[in-house]
Coordinates of C-alpha atoms in Angstrom, one line a residue:
M115 CA 0.0 0.0 0.0
M116 CA 1.3 3.4 -0.9
S117 CA 1.9 5.9 1.9
K118 CA 0.4 9.4 1.9
A119 CA 3.7 10.9 0.8
E120 CA 3.9 8.5 -2.1
T121 CA 0.5 9.4 -3.6
V122 CA 0.3 11.0 -7.0
P123 CA -0.4 14.5 -5.7
G124 CA 2.6 14.2 -3.3
M125 CA 4.9 13.1 -6.1
R126 CA 3.7 16.0 -8.3
L127 CA 4.4 18.4 -5.5
L128 CA 7.9 17.0 -5.0
I129 CA 8.7 17.2 -8.7
A130 CA 7.4 20.8 -8.7
I131 CA 9.7 21.8 -5.8
V132 CA 12.7 20.2 -7.3
A133 CA 12.0 22.1 -10.5
G134 CA 11.8 25.4 -8.6
F135 CA 8.1 25.7 -8.4
V136 CA 5.5 24.9 -5.7
L137 CA 1.9 23.9 -6.3
C138 CA -1.0 25.0 -4.1
P139 CA -0.4 23.7 -0.5
A140 CA -3.8 21.9 -0.3
L141 CA -2.5 18.8 1.5
A142 CA -3.8 18.2 5.0
Q143 CA -2.6 20.5 7.7
E144 CA -3.8 21.5 11.2
A145 CA -6.0 24.6 11.4
I146 CA -4.6 27.4 13.6
A147 CA -7.2 30.1 14.3
P148 CA -6.1 33.6 15.2
K149 CA -6.5 34.8 18.8
T150 CA -7.4 38.3 17.8
A151 CA -10.4 39.6 15.9
P152 CA -10.3 43.0 14.3
A153 CA -12.6 45.7 15.6
G154 CA -15.7 46.4 13.4
G155 CA -19.2 45.3 12.7
E156 CA -20.5 42.3 10.7
K157 CA -20.4 42.6 6.9
S158 CA -23.5 44.1 5.4
A159 CA -25.6 42.5 2.7
K160 CA -24.3 45.1 0.2
T161 CA -20.6 44.4 1.1
K162 CA -21.2 40.7 0.6
T163 CA -22.8 41.3 -2.8
L164 CA -19.9 43.5 -3.9
E165 CA -17.5 40.8 -2.8
A166 CA -19.3 38.2 -4.8
G167 CA -19.3 40.4 -7.9
A168 CA -15.6 41.2 -7.5
K169 CA -14.8 37.5 -7.2
T170 CA -16.6 36.8 -10.4
L171 CA -15.4 39.8 -12.5
Q172 CA -12.0 40.8 -11.2
D173 CA -8.6 39.2 -11.7
N174 CA -6.4 38.4 -8.6
A175 CA -3.3 37.5 -10.6
P176 CA -0.8 39.2 -8.1
V177 CA -1.9 36.9 -5.2
Q178 CA -2.3 33.7 -7.1
G179 CA 1.4 32.7 -6.8
F180 CA 1.6 32.8 -3.0
D181 CA 1.6 29.0 -2.8
I182 CA 4.5 28.2 -0.4
Y183 CA 3.3 27.9 3.2
L184 CA 5.9 28.2 5.9
V185 CA 5.5 28.4 9.7
G186 CA 8.2 29.8 11.9
F187 CA 8.8 32.3 14.8
H188 CA 9.8 35.9 14.9
P189 CA 11.3 37.9 17.8
M190 CA 11.2 41.7 17.3
K191 CA 14.7 43.0 16.9
D192 CA 14.3 46.0 19.3
R193 CA 12.1 43.9 21.7
P194 CA 13.5 40.3 21.7
D195 CA 11.0 39.4 24.4
M196 CA 8.1 40.1 21.9
Q197 CA 7.9 36.8 20.0
M198 CA 5.2 35.4 17.8
E199 CA 4.4 32.5 15.6
A200 CA 4.4 33.5 12.0
H201 CA 2.5 31.9 9.1
H202 CA 4.1 32.8 5.8
Y203 CA 2.5 32.5 2.4
C204 CA 5.2 33.0 -0.2
H205 CA 5.7 33.5 -3.9
Q206 CA 9.1 32.5 -5.3
M207 CA 9.6 35.3 -7.9
N208 CA 12.9 33.9 -9.2
Q209 CA 15.7 31.7 -7.9
D210 CA 17.0 34.4 -5.6
F211 CA 14.0 36.4 -4.5
A212 CA 10.7 35.5 -2.7
Q213 CA 8.0 37.7 -1.2
C214 CA 5.7 36.6 1.6
V215 CA 2.5 37.7 3.3
L216 CA 2.4 37.0 7.0
F217 CA -0.6 35.9 9.1
D218 CA -1.3 35.0 12.7
G219 CA -3.0 31.7 11.6
N220 CA -3.9 29.6 8.6
T221 CA -7.7 29.8 8.5
S222 CA -9.9 32.2 6.5
K223 CA -10.2 34.4 9.6
A224 CA -6.4 34.8 10.0
N225 CA -5.2 38.4 10.3
M226 CA -2.5 39.7 7.9
N227 CA 0.0 41.2 10.2
G228 CA 3.3 41.5 8.2
I229 CA 5.4 40.9 5.2
E230 CA 8.7 39.3 4.5
Y231 CA 11.1 39.4 1.6
I232 CA 13.6 36.5 1.2
I233 CA 16.8 36.8 -0.7
S234 CA 19.6 34.5 -1.5
E235 CA 23.1 34.9 -0.1
K236 CA 24.2 36.1 -3.5
L237 CA 21.8 39.0 -3.4
F238 CA 22.5 39.8 0.2
E239 CA 26.2 40.3 -0.7
T240 CA 25.1 43.1 -3.1
L241 CA 23.4 45.1 -0.4
P242 CA 25.1 48.2 1.2
Q243 CA 26.5 47.6 4.6
E244 CA 23.8 49.7 6.4
E245 CA 21.0 48.0 4.6
R246 CA 22.2 44.6 5.8
N247 CA 21.2 45.5 9.4
Y248 CA 17.5 44.9 8.4
W249 CA 18.0 41.4 7.1
H250 CA 18.0 38.4 9.5
P251 CA 19.8 35.1 8.8
H252 CA 17.9 31.9 8.2
N253 CA 20.3 29.1 9.0
G254 CA 19.4 28.9 12.7
E255 CA 15.7 28.6 11.8
I256 CA 16.4 25.8 9.3
L257 CA 19.0 23.8 11.2
S258 CA 17.0 23.9 14.5
G259 CA 13.9 22.5 12.8
Q260 CA 11.9 25.6 13.8
L261 CA 11.0 26.6 10.2
V262 CA 8.7 24.1 8.6
A263 CA 6.5 23.7 5.5
P264 CA 3.4 21.8 6.8
G265 CA 1.5 19.4 4.7
I266 CA 4.0 18.4 2.1
P267 CA 6.1 15.2 2.0
G268 CA 9.2 15.2 4.2
V269 CA 11.6 14.8 1.2
A270 CA 10.0 17.7 -0.5
E271 CA 10.2 19.9 2.6
K272 CA 13.9 19.1 3.0
S273 CA 14.5 20.0 -0.6
L274 CA 12.8 23.3 0.0
M275 CA 14.8 24.0 3.1
R276 CA 18.0 23.1 1.3
E277 CA 17.2 25.8 -1.2
K278 CA 16.8 28.3 1.6
M279 CA 20.1 27.6 3.3
N280 CA 22.2 30.8 3.7
S281 CA 19.3 33.0 2.7
Y282 CA 18.1 36.1 4.5
G283 CA 14.8 37.7 5.3
K284 CA 13.6 41.3 5.8
T285 CA 10.5 41.2 7.9
W286 CA 8.1 43.9 9.1
H287 CA 5.2 43.3 11.4
F288 CA 2.6 46.0 11.1
W289 CA 0.0 44.7 13.6
N290 CA 0.5 43.1 17.0
T291 CA -2.2 40.5 16.8
G292 CA -0.9 38.8 20.0
H293 CA 2.5 37.5 21.0
E294 CA 3.6 34.9 23.5
G295 CA 1.9 35.7 26.8
Q296 CA 0.3 38.9 25.7
P297 CA -3.0 39.8 24.0
G298 CA -3.2 41.5 20.7
D299 CA -4.5 44.8 19.5
R300 CA -7.8 44.9 17.7
L301 CA -6.4 47.3 15.1
P302 CA -2.9 47.8 13.6
L303 CA -1.4 50.5 15.9
G304 CA 1.9 52.3 16.1
D305 CA 5.0 51.9 14.1
P306 CA 6.0 48.8 12.1
M307 CA 8.3 46.4 14.0
L308 CA 11.4 44.9 12.4
A309 CA 11.5 41.2 13.1
W310 CA 14.5 39.0 13.5
S311 CA 15.3 35.3 13.8
F312 CA 16.4 32.8 16.5
S313 CA 20.0 31.7 16.0
R314 CA 20.5 29.8 19.3
D315 CA 18.7 27.2 21.4
G316 CA 17.0 28.9 24.3
E317 CA 16.3 32.2 22.6
A318 CA 12.6 31.3 22.0
A319 CA 10.4 31.8 25.0
P320 CA 9.8 28.6 27.0
G321 CA 6.9 26.7 25.5
L322 CA 6.6 28.7 22.3
I323 CA 7.8 26.0 20.0
V324 CA 6.2 23.2 22.0
K325 CA 2.8 25.0 21.7
R326 CA 3.1 25.3 18.0
D327 CA 4.2 21.6 17.6
R328 CA 1.3 20.3 19.7
A329 CA -1.3 22.4 17.8
M330 CA 0.0 21.5 14.3
D331 CA 1.3 17.9 15.0
I332 CA 4.9 18.9 14.3
D333 CA 8.0 17.3 15.8
T334 CA 10.7 20.0 15.7
A335 CA 13.3 17.7 17.4
K336 CA 12.8 15.0 14.7
T337 CA 12.9 17.6 11.9
R338 CA 16.2 18.9 13.3
R339 CA 17.7 15.5 13.3
E340 CA 16.6 14.9 9.7
R341 CA 18.2 18.2 8.6
A342 CA 21.6 17.5 10.3
D343 CA 23.3 16.8 7.0
L344 CA 22.4 20.4 5.8
Q345 CA 25.0 21.7 8.3
K346 CA 27.7 21.1 5.7
L347 CA 26.0 23.6 3.4
A348 CA 25.9 26.4 6.1
H349 CA 28.1 29.5 5.6
P350 CA 28.7 32.1 8.3
Q351 CA 25.9 34.6 8.2
S352 CA 25.5 38.3 9.1
G353 CA 23.2 39.0 12.0
V354 CA 23.6 35.7 13.9
D355 CA 25.0 37.5 17.0
D356 CA 22.8 40.6 16.8
L357 CA 20.5 39.4 19.6
K358 CA 23.2 37.4 21.4
G359 CA 22.7 37.7 25.2
K360 CA 19.5 39.7 24.9
F361 CA 17.0 37.1 26.0
G362 CA 17.7 37.0 29.8
R363 CA 18.3 33.2 29.9
P364 CA 21.0 30.7 29.0
T365 CA 21.4 29.9 25.3
R366 CA 23.3 27.3 23.3
D367 CA 24.9 27.5 19.9
I368 CA 23.3 25.6 17.1
P369 CA 25.8 23.5 15.2
G370 CA 26.5 25.1 11.8
V371 CA 25.1 28.5 12.8
V372 CA 28.0 31.0 12.9
D373 CA 28.1 34.8 12.8
K374 CA 30.1 36.1 9.9
K375 CA 32.1 38.6 12.1
S376 CA 33.2 35.9 14.4
A377 CA 34.1 33.6 11.6
S378 CA 36.1 36.4 9.9
A379 CA 38.0 37.1 13.1
Q380 CA 39.0 33.4 13.2
G381 CA 39.8 33.3 9.5
N382 CA 36.9 30.9 8.9
T383 CA 34.9 32.3 6.0
Q384 CA 33.5 30.7 2.8
P385 CA 33.0 32.5 -0.5
V386 CA 29.5 32.9 -1.9
K387 CA 28.9 30.6 -4.9

């Protein structure tokens, strides 16, 4: 009997990822409802009618390609204690650039609370030095098993993560819809918040990852073990040490996750290919 990962839709998805494209992530995944509902009244009959007409008559081409679904975690760079689960829906524009819309869940009621641009190491190296301060490294998220693509076969997910090794993200959250231990605002308030990434074990708030894993039937520890061989692909990255020591609790290095400045001081750098 064929396993779920070996069904025809699963094989088509794997082929698509290997080819550089991802089909609609319609495979089974756990529903994560948002904790915050925006302020406002129920939709009127007129609004619903206008929506129905727009759906029939208008084109939504710009949003049709957001088919890659990722779930990870973001601490805010200026407030590392402010941490949230982030549901990414991404469009791979070309081999080196992706753009993502961020939500606080994966249901039709989820709130759009941010955006993220993802670039390859090659593009990152073209950025001015000052601009690089806005881009967080991804190797810690990948090698720790924290960043996952739910609902696709494991071999396809690993292929996707291999493609994202040494990449960087520029992420802004525009709406605090709730972060670990704190309620959210019912409207987008205040200034955008620059988000960062976890690069060491212990940086995530206690229970944050466990809560996600239980809700979505994910095994981060197992995922981490299965990605251990990706360590050999890891280059030193900028920004790994930007939040070092700012979480108020002991942390541990993740094998393969090294800050570029530290590596340079030790003469351990690798060229961008």
